[in-house]
Amino acid sequence: MSNKIILKADALDGYLTNEDKKHIDDVTLLYEETMKQFKILDEQSENDNLYDETKKKIISLYQEMGDLMKDISSREENLKIYAFETHQTKHGEASRIIAKLRDEKTGHEEFVYYTQRAFELMFNLVYGDEAGKNKNHLVVKTPVTHPVQNYAVHKIPDVDSAINNTVMCVMLRGALLPSMIMSKEIQEYSSTGHVTPFALFKIKRDDSKHEADMEYLLDLDKSYFNLDEMQDKDLIFADPMNATGGSMVTVVKYLLDSGVKPRSIKFINVVSSLKGALQILRALDNITCYTLWMDPILNDKAYILPGLGDAGDRLNGKDADEYPRNMLQLVADYGTNISQLYRSQVRKIEETILG
Ligand SMILES: O=P(O)(O)OC[C@H]1O[C@H](OP(=O)(O)OP(=O)(O)O)[C@H](O)[C@@H]1O
């Protein structure tokens, strides 16, 4: 008998408050208005007068949606959105990274590059405040040896107490590379070169379903983790997308039901939908959701709009349904560049899988 945990969409119902639903409806109305303009834009050529006019309307509707989502999310203590938490001077960088990730023309290599940059920004958002005033010193031996061997000193924030108790929890496949990136950031900032343990969860949404009847399938036979290692730990999940929140709720509820009592849980995304973030915050305690960007709505297939497509496919390539790659094949397929860059993480992942 296969060892699968299935969470059905209706298990996510009932958590949202009436106020949440009203907020989601308000944002949905605005986005539906915007989609009407997309249709007009799509039918115009760039030289038409209507093209510029429509673009202006879209820009103004996005401004309105941004203001509304800022207002809604500012009421949520455990929801941290990059643009709303950081100084305005930093917003251009985040905005440009997201624009590249969204662009249909961005191919695999660029997608990986911008995902790396996105998670570096997210590391600073998540741990920047926890750093306090304490600093660690990096003393670096440089390649310059004349007239003597040279050394440079760099002060970096001391985030040891925030990162040394972490377990990197991975929702496969889409989150594998982002989790390696985040784990490497932790390693580089840790004064002891701490490499996070990994917990690997094979979880998938059933793509044949719609949001209303979605099923989230956690395959325990293809997951690798040690429940004892997760006790009283700071669990971090770094996943490019949070759409409905269902995958995250399925994994965390499974862990809690199995007796794990985490010290804290952090969910770190590049793009989160408003609904997905609220569903997680309402369904789970002791969790903080961080996202580089918030998108307004989901379509009926539970894809984020405007979104960036299937991040799992864009990071890993598509698997044929009959022949899904196992985790070690996935890691191998990232190629030597990535394997060299994240070699400590690759080693930890191999240890986790092979025991
Ligand atoms: O918030 P949710 O509605 O649960 O959706 C988010 C999940 O969907 C994506 O994975 P997907 O199921 O596409 O699998 P993949 O990572 O193998 O592509 C993504 O990486 C998240 O894990």
GROMACS .gro file of C-alpha atoms and ligand atoms in nm:
model
  377
    1MET     CA    1   0.000   0.000   0.000
    2SER     CA    2   0.139   0.337  -0.091
    3ASN     CA    3   0.221   0.569   0.190
    4LYS     CA    4   0.059   0.893   0.084
    5ILE     CA    5  -0.090   1.176   0.285
    6ILE     CA    6  -0.358   1.361   0.095
    7LEU     CA    7  -0.492   1.697   0.192
    8LYS     CA    8  -0.802   1.802   0.004
    9ALA     CA    9  -0.886   2.161  -0.080
   10ASP     CA   10  -1.182   2.169   0.155
   11ALA     CA   11  -0.945   2.106   0.447
   12LEU     CA   12  -0.820   2.458   0.379
   13ASP     CA   13  -1.171   2.602   0.397
   14GLY     CA   14  -1.303   2.752   0.711
   15TYR     CA   15  -0.981   2.917   0.819
   16LEU     CA   16  -1.030   3.247   0.638
   17THR     CA   17  -1.231   3.507   0.826
   18ASN     CA   18  -1.513   3.702   0.662
   19GLU     CA   19  -1.283   4.001   0.656
   20ASP     CA   20  -1.016   3.798   0.473
   21LYS     CA   21  -1.272   3.689   0.215
   22LYS     CA   22  -1.383   4.047   0.166
   23HIS     CA   23  -1.020   4.156   0.113
   24ILE     CA   24  -0.963   3.877  -0.140
   25ASP     CA   25  -1.285   3.972  -0.322
   26ASP     CA   26  -1.183   4.339  -0.337
   27VAL     CA   27  -0.845   4.253  -0.488
   28THR     CA   28  -1.009   4.004  -0.728
   29LEU     CA   29  -1.247   4.270  -0.859
   30LEU     CA   30  -0.956   4.501  -0.933
   31TYR     CA   31  -0.760   4.227  -1.105
   32GLU     CA   32  -1.060   4.127  -1.317
   33GLU     CA   33  -1.077   4.490  -1.426
   34THR     CA   34  -0.706   4.475  -1.512
   35MET     CA   35  -0.749   4.152  -1.714
   36LYS     CA   36  -1.002   4.330  -1.936
   37GLN     CA   37  -0.725   4.577  -2.019
   38PHE     CA   38  -0.479   4.290  -2.087
   39LYS     CA   39  -0.716   4.168  -2.355
   40ILE     CA   40  -0.725   4.509  -2.521
   41LEU     CA   41  -0.344   4.541  -2.497
   42ASP     CA   42  -0.295   4.200  -2.647
   43GLU     CA   43  -0.499   4.292  -2.954
   44GLN     CA   44  -0.307   4.616  -3.025
   45SER     CA   45   0.024   4.673  -3.193
   46GLU     CA   46   0.279   4.889  -3.011
   47ASN     CA   47   0.228   5.175  -3.257
   48ASP     CA   48  -0.143   5.211  -3.192
   49ASN     CA   49  -0.259   5.503  -2.978
   50LEU     CA   50  -0.478   5.270  -2.781
   51TYR     CA   51  -0.170   5.067  -2.683
   52ASP     CA   52  -0.019   5.348  -2.475
   53GLU     CA   53  -0.353   5.445  -2.330
   54THR     CA   54  -0.422   5.087  -2.222
   55LYS     CA   55  -0.076   5.054  -2.072
   56LYS     CA   56  -0.141   5.365  -1.864
   57LYS     CA   57  -0.469   5.217  -1.738
   58ILE     CA   58  -0.292   4.894  -1.644
   59ILE     CA   59  -0.020   5.084  -1.458
   60SER     CA   60  -0.279   5.281  -1.264
   61LEU     CA   61  -0.479   4.965  -1.176
   62TYR     CA   62  -0.159   4.796  -1.054
   63GLN     CA   63  -0.089   5.100  -0.837
   64GLU     CA   64  -0.435   5.070  -0.688
   65MET     CA   65  -0.391   4.695  -0.626
   66GLY     CA   66  -0.050   4.752  -0.469
   67ASP     CA   67  -0.195   5.011  -0.229
   68LEU     CA   68  -0.480   4.779  -0.139
   69MET     CA   69  -0.254   4.478  -0.077
   70LYS     CA   70  -0.023   4.695   0.130
   71ASP     CA   71  -0.316   4.804   0.342
   72ILE     CA   72  -0.437   4.444   0.387
   73SER     CA   73  -0.096   4.296   0.464
   74SER     CA   74   0.004   4.574   0.704
   75ARG     CA   75  -0.254   4.429   0.947
   76GLU     CA   76  -0.070   4.095   0.951
   77GLU     CA   77   0.218   4.088   1.194
   78ASN     CA   78   0.346   3.755   1.058
   79LEU     CA   79   0.342   3.849   0.693
   80LYS     CA   80   0.657   4.023   0.565
   81ILE     CA   81   0.656   4.151   0.209
   82TYR     CA   82   0.991   4.279   0.084
   83ALA     CA   83   0.867   4.603  -0.072
   84PHE     CA   84   0.660   4.689   0.233
   85GLU     CA   85   0.933   4.612   0.488
   86THR     CA   86   1.238   4.770   0.323
   87HIS     CA   87   1.344   5.120   0.228
   88GLN     CA   88   1.224   5.254  -0.105
   89THR     CA   89   1.579   5.262  -0.242
   90LYS     CA   90   1.576   4.880  -0.245
   91HIS     CA   91   1.249   4.833  -0.430
   92GLY     CA   92   1.384   4.884  -0.783
   93GLU     CA   93   1.619   4.588  -0.751
   94ALA     CA   94   1.347   4.355  -0.625
   95SER     CA   95   1.104   4.476  -0.889
   96ARG     CA   96   1.351   4.417  -1.172
   97ILE     CA   97   1.436   4.067  -1.047
   98ILE     CA   98   1.072   3.971  -1.032
   99ALA     CA   99   1.011   4.124  -1.377
  100LYS     CA  100   1.286   3.900  -1.521
  101LEU     CA  101   1.149   3.592  -1.348
  102ARG     CA  102   0.801   3.660  -1.481
  103ASP     CA  103   0.909   3.728  -1.837
  104GLU     CA  104   0.808   3.445  -2.071
  105LYS     CA  105   1.135   3.505  -2.260
  106THR     CA  106   1.355   3.430  -1.957
  107GLY     CA  107   1.514   3.090  -2.018
  108HIS     CA  108   1.632   2.829  -1.767
  109GLU     CA  109   1.980   2.970  -1.696
  110GLU     CA  110   1.862   3.324  -1.638
  111PHE     CA  111   1.574   3.193  -1.432
  112VAL     CA  112   1.820   3.015  -1.202
  113TYR     CA  113   2.041   3.327  -1.183
  114TYR     CA  114   1.752   3.555  -1.082
  115THR     CA  115   1.618   3.297  -0.838
  116GLN     CA  116   1.959   3.305  -0.667
  117ARG     CA  117   1.943   3.682  -0.646
  118ALA     CA  118   1.586   3.671  -0.520
  119PHE     CA  119   1.676   3.440  -0.231
  120GLU     CA  120   1.982   3.648  -0.139
  121LEU     CA  121   1.748   3.945  -0.095
  122MET     CA  122   1.514   3.725   0.104
  123PHE     CA  123   1.793   3.615   0.334
  124ASN     CA  124   1.848   3.980   0.424
  125LEU     CA  125   1.479   4.038   0.477
  126VAL     CA  126   1.444   3.734   0.703
  127TYR     CA  127   1.760   3.772   0.910
  128GLY     CA  128   1.846   4.143   0.873
  129ASP     CA  129   1.646   4.248   1.178
  130GLU     CA  130   1.757   3.955   1.388
  131ALA     CA  131   2.120   4.053   1.335
  132GLY     CA  132   2.104   4.333   1.593
  133LYS     CA  133   2.419   4.530   1.643
  134ASN     CA  134   2.662   4.242   1.689
  135LYS     CA  135   2.907   4.176   1.411
  136ASN     CA  136   3.132   3.889   1.312
  137HIS     CA  137   3.462   3.955   1.140
  138LEU     CA  138   3.563   3.774   0.825
  139VAL     CA  139   3.940   3.773   0.776
  140VAL     CA  140   3.996   3.679   0.414
  141LYS     CA  141   4.325   3.574   0.256
  142THR     CA  142   4.337   3.734  -0.089
  143PRO     CA  143   4.525   3.614  -0.399
  144VAL     CA  144   4.757   3.920  -0.380
  145THR     CA  145   5.098   3.819  -0.234
  146HIS     CA  146   5.330   4.111  -0.316
  147PRO     CA  147   5.496   4.261  -0.115
  148VAL     CA  148   5.340   4.024   0.146
  149GLN     CA  149   5.044   3.787   0.163
  150ASN     CA  150   4.739   4.018   0.192
  151TYR     CA  151   4.438   3.981   0.418
  152ALA     CA  152   4.113   4.180   0.424
  153VAL     CA  153   3.871   4.224   0.712
  154HIS     CA  154   3.497   4.238   0.659
  155LYS     CA  155   3.231   4.286   0.921
  156ILE     CA  156   2.913   4.089   0.869
  157PRO     CA  157   2.606   4.078   1.093
  158ASP     CA  158   2.619   3.811   1.362
  159VAL     CA  159   2.315   3.598   1.289
  160ASP     CA  160   2.449   3.280   1.449
  161SER     CA  161   2.177   3.247   1.712
  162ALA     CA  162   1.908   3.285   1.444
  163ILE     CA  163   2.051   3.036   1.196
  164ASN     CA  164   2.235   2.770   1.391
  165ASN     CA  165   1.918   2.589   1.497
  166THR     CA  166   1.764   2.565   1.152
  167VAL     CA  167   1.646   2.269   0.949
  168MET     CA  168   1.594   2.332   0.579
  169CYS     CA  169   1.263   2.174   0.481
  170VAL     CA  170   1.218   2.119   0.109
  171MET     CA  171   0.894   2.072  -0.081
  172LEU     CA  172   1.010   1.889  -0.389
  173ARG     CA  173   1.067   1.960  -0.668
  174GLY     CA  174   1.032   2.336  -0.713
  175ALA     CA  175   1.186   2.421  -0.378
  176LEU     CA  176   1.503   2.209  -0.411
  177LEU     CA  177   1.733   2.465  -0.571
  178PRO     CA  178   1.594   2.762  -0.369
  179SER     CA  179   1.654   2.560  -0.051
  180MET     CA  180   2.014   2.492  -0.155
  181ILE     CA  181   2.061   2.865  -0.220
  182MET     CA  182   1.916   2.961   0.119
  183SER     CA  183   2.121   2.694   0.297
  184LYS     CA  184   2.437   2.826   0.133
  185GLU     CA  185   2.356   3.182   0.244
  186ILE     CA  186   2.318   3.050   0.599
  187GLN     CA  187   2.650   2.867   0.571
  188GLU     CA  188   2.828   3.181   0.445
  189TYR     CA  189   2.688   3.401   0.723
  190SER     CA  190   2.743   3.148   1.001
  191SER     CA  191   3.070   3.206   1.187
  192THR     CA  192   3.115   2.827   1.206
  193GLY     CA  193   3.020   2.749   0.844
  194HIS     CA  194   2.706   2.573   0.966
  195VAL     CA  195   2.543   2.359   0.697
  196THR     CA  196   2.172   2.309   0.767
  197PRO     CA  197   2.032   1.959   0.789
  198PHE     CA  198   1.778   1.890   0.514
  199ALA     CA  199   1.431   1.737   0.535
  200LEU     CA  200   1.295   1.642   0.194
  201PHE     CA  201   0.921   1.613   0.130
  202LYS     CA  202   0.791   1.484  -0.200
  203ILE     CA  203   0.470   1.675  -0.238
  204LYS     CA  204   0.269   1.752  -0.544
  205ARG     CA  205  -0.050   1.923  -0.636
  206ASP     CA  206  -0.279   1.723  -0.859
  207ASP     CA  207  -0.263   1.928  -1.178
  208SER     CA  208  -0.575   1.769  -1.320
  209LYS     CA  209  -0.779   1.940  -1.045
  210HIS     CA  210  -0.906   2.291  -0.993
  211GLU     CA  211  -0.854   2.513  -0.692
  212ALA     CA  212  -1.194   2.419  -0.548
  213ASP     CA  213  -1.120   2.044  -0.550
  214MET     CA  214  -0.737   2.051  -0.538
  215GLU     CA  215  -0.553   1.762  -0.378
  216TYR     CA  216  -0.207   1.790  -0.225
  217LEU     CA  217  -0.025   1.457  -0.223
  218LEU     CA  218   0.259   1.402   0.019
  219ASP     CA  219   0.442   1.084  -0.081
  220LEU     CA  220   0.615   0.955   0.232
  221ASP     CA  221   0.789   0.673   0.042
  222LYS     CA  222   0.977   0.931  -0.161
  223SER     CA  223   1.041   1.171   0.127
  224TYR     CA  224   1.351   1.170   0.347
  225PHE     CA  225   1.355   1.328   0.690
  226ASN     CA  226   1.423   1.260   1.054
  227LEU     CA  227   1.145   1.372   1.286
  228ASP     CA  228   1.375   1.374   1.593
  229GLU     CA  229   1.610   1.613   1.415
  230MET     CA  230   1.324   1.859   1.376
  231GLN     CA  231   1.224   1.879   1.743
  232ASP     CA  232   1.247   2.232   1.884
  233LYS     CA  233   1.418   2.350   1.565
  234ASP     CA  234   1.364   2.656   1.349
  235LEU     CA  235   1.213   2.508   1.036
  236ILE     CA  236   1.269   2.702   0.715
  237PHE     CA  237   1.087   2.638   0.389
  238ALA     CA  238   1.220   2.824   0.084
  239ASP     CA  239   0.979   2.774  -0.205
  240PRO     CA  240   0.956   2.998  -0.510
  241MET     CA  241   0.575   2.997  -0.507
  242ASN     CA  242   0.298   3.003  -0.252
  243ALA     CA  243  -0.027   2.968  -0.446
  244THR     CA  244  -0.304   2.825  -0.226
  245GLY     CA  245  -0.081   2.745   0.070
  246GLY     CA  246  -0.209   2.386   0.055
  247SER     CA  247   0.130   2.216   0.008
  248MET     CA  248   0.276   2.400   0.307
  249VAL     CA  249  -0.026   2.330   0.528
  250THR     CA  250  -0.016   1.960   0.432
  251VAL     CA  251   0.351   1.918   0.525
  252VAL     CA  252   0.339   2.121   0.847
  253LYS     CA  253   0.017   1.957   0.968
  254TYR     CA  254   0.173   1.618   0.900
  255LEU     CA  255   0.480   1.714   1.107
  256LEU     CA  256   0.269   1.846   1.394
  257ASP     CA  257   0.050   1.534   1.388
  258SER     CA  258   0.369   1.326   1.403
  259GLY     CA  259   0.463   1.498   1.729
  260VAL     CA  260   0.716   1.753   1.602
  261LYS     CA  261   0.713   2.073   1.804
  262PRO     CA  262   0.915   2.329   1.608
  263ARG     CA  263   1.064   2.634   1.778
  264SER     CA  264   0.953   2.844   1.481
  265ILE     CA  265   0.853   2.806   1.117
  266LYS     CA  266   0.950   3.040   0.837
  267PHE     CA  267   0.803   3.019   0.488
  268ILE     CA  268   1.008   3.212   0.235
  269ASN     CA  269   0.876   3.273  -0.116
  270VAL     CA  270   0.957   3.473  -0.424
  271VAL     CA  271   0.591   3.519  -0.512
  272SER     CA  272   0.296   3.454  -0.286
  273SER     CA  273  -0.069   3.508  -0.362
  274LEU     CA  274  -0.269   3.707  -0.111
  275LYS     CA  275  -0.504   3.414  -0.054
  276GLY     CA  276  -0.221   3.162  -0.010
  277ALA     CA  277  -0.051   3.381   0.251
  278LEU     CA  278  -0.372   3.437   0.446
  279GLN     CA  279  -0.469   3.067   0.433
  280ILE     CA  280  -0.133   2.969   0.582
  281LEU     CA  281  -0.141   3.234   0.853
  282ARG     CA  282  -0.491   3.128   0.954
  283ALA     CA  283  -0.429   2.750   0.934
  284LEU     CA  284  -0.094   2.737   1.116
  285ASP     CA  285   0.038   2.888   1.439
  286ASN     CA  286   0.390   3.001   1.508
  287ILE     CA  287   0.466   3.071   1.142
  288THR     CA  288   0.595   3.378   0.959
  289CYS     CA  289   0.550   3.414   0.582
  290TYR     CA  290   0.809   3.616   0.393
  291THR     CA  291   0.774   3.699   0.026
  292LEU     CA  292   0.966   3.907  -0.222
  293TRP     CA  293   0.642   3.990  -0.399
  294MET     CA  294   0.271   3.950  -0.347
  295ASP     CA  295   0.044   3.874  -0.641
  296PRO     CA  296  -0.329   3.943  -0.636
  297ILE     CA  297  -0.520   3.630  -0.730
  298LEU     CA  298  -0.534   3.263  -0.837
  299ASN     CA  299  -0.699   3.133  -1.152
  300ASP     CA  300  -0.935   2.837  -1.134
  301LYS     CA  301  -0.641   2.596  -1.187
  302ALA     CA  302  -0.485   2.746  -0.871
  303TYR     CA  303  -0.204   2.920  -1.060
  304ILE     CA  304  -0.092   3.258  -0.936
  305LEU     CA  305  -0.186   3.559  -1.155
  306PRO     CA  306   0.000   3.732  -1.309
  307GLY     CA  307   0.254   3.486  -1.165
  308LEU     CA  308   0.558   3.341  -1.333
  309GLY     CA  309   0.425   3.009  -1.460
  310ASP     CA  310   0.539   2.676  -1.320
  311ALA     CA  311   0.853   2.764  -1.123
  312GLY     CA  312   0.929   2.393  -1.068
  313ASP     CA  313   0.942   2.334  -1.443
  314ARG     CA  314   1.138   2.653  -1.510
  315LEU     CA  315   1.402   2.556  -1.251
  316ASN     CA  316   1.418   2.183  -1.310
  317GLY     CA  317   1.282   2.122  -1.660
  318LYS     CA  318   0.968   1.919  -1.712
  319ASP     CA  319   0.942   1.556  -1.605
  320ALA     CA  320   0.744   1.319  -1.821
  321ASP     CA  321   0.463   1.192  -1.598
  322GLU     CA  322   0.563   0.826  -1.652
  323TYR     CA  323   0.929   0.891  -1.572
  324PRO     CA  324   0.966   1.143  -1.289
  325ARG     CA  325   1.330   1.191  -1.190
  326ASN     CA  326   1.430   1.099  -0.839
  327MET     CA  327   1.600   1.356  -0.619
  328LEU     CA  328   1.957   1.253  -0.690
  329GLN     CA  329   1.886   1.268  -1.064
  330LEU     CA  330   1.743   1.615  -1.018
  331VAL     CA  331   2.053   1.732  -0.834
  332ALA     CA  332   2.276   1.573  -1.098
  333ASP     CA  333   2.078   1.745  -1.374
  334TYR     CA  334   2.160   2.086  -1.228
  335GLY     CA  335   2.503   2.030  -1.378
  336THR     CA  336   2.856   2.071  -1.249
  337ASN     CA  337   2.837   2.451  -1.206
  338ILE     CA  338   2.554   2.430  -0.958
  339SER     CA  339   2.690   2.116  -0.790
  340GLN     CA  340   3.027   2.289  -0.735
  341LEU     CA  341   2.867   2.608  -0.607
  342TYR     CA  342   2.646   2.425  -0.359
  343ARG     CA  343   2.873   2.128  -0.287
  344SER     CA  344   2.817   2.123   0.092
  345GLN     CA  345   2.442   2.129   0.034
  346VAL     CA  346   2.461   1.856  -0.230
  347ARG     CA  347   2.662   1.641   0.012
  348LYS     CA  348   2.403   1.695   0.291
  349ILE     CA  349   2.118   1.611   0.054
  350GLU     CA  350   2.295   1.292  -0.056
  351GLU     CA  351   2.351   1.196   0.308
  352THR     CA  352   1.983   1.261   0.383
  353ILE     CA  353   1.869   1.038   0.097
  354LEU     CA  354   2.127   0.762   0.123
  355GLY     CA  355   2.140   0.756   0.505
  356LIG     O1  356   0.059   2.687  -0.248
  356LIG     P1  357   0.026   2.566  -0.329
  356LIG     O2  358  -0.107   2.577  -0.398
  356LIG     O3  359   0.038   2.440  -0.252
  356LIG     O4  360   0.128   2.562  -0.451
  356LIG     C1  361   0.263   2.585  -0.432
  356LIG     C2  362   0.343   2.466  -0.470
  356LIG     O5  363   0.329   2.442  -0.610
  356LIG     C3  364   0.456   2.434  -0.670
  356LIG     O6  365   0.496   2.303  -0.675
  356LIG     P2  366   0.422   2.196  -0.774
  356LIG     O7  367   0.307   2.128  -0.706
  356LIG     O8  368   0.393   2.263  -0.905
  356LIG     O9  369   0.527   2.083  -0.791
  356LIG     P3  370   0.673   2.094  -0.852
  356LIG    O10  371   0.749   2.174  -0.748
  356LIG    O11  372   0.717   1.953  -0.860
  356LIG    O12  373   0.666   2.164  -0.983
  356LIG     C4  374   0.545   2.519  -0.581
  356LIG    O13  375   0.682   2.493  -0.592
  356LIG     C5  376   0.489   2.496  -0.443
  356LIG    O14  377   0.553   2.389  -0.376
   0.00000   0.00000   0.00000
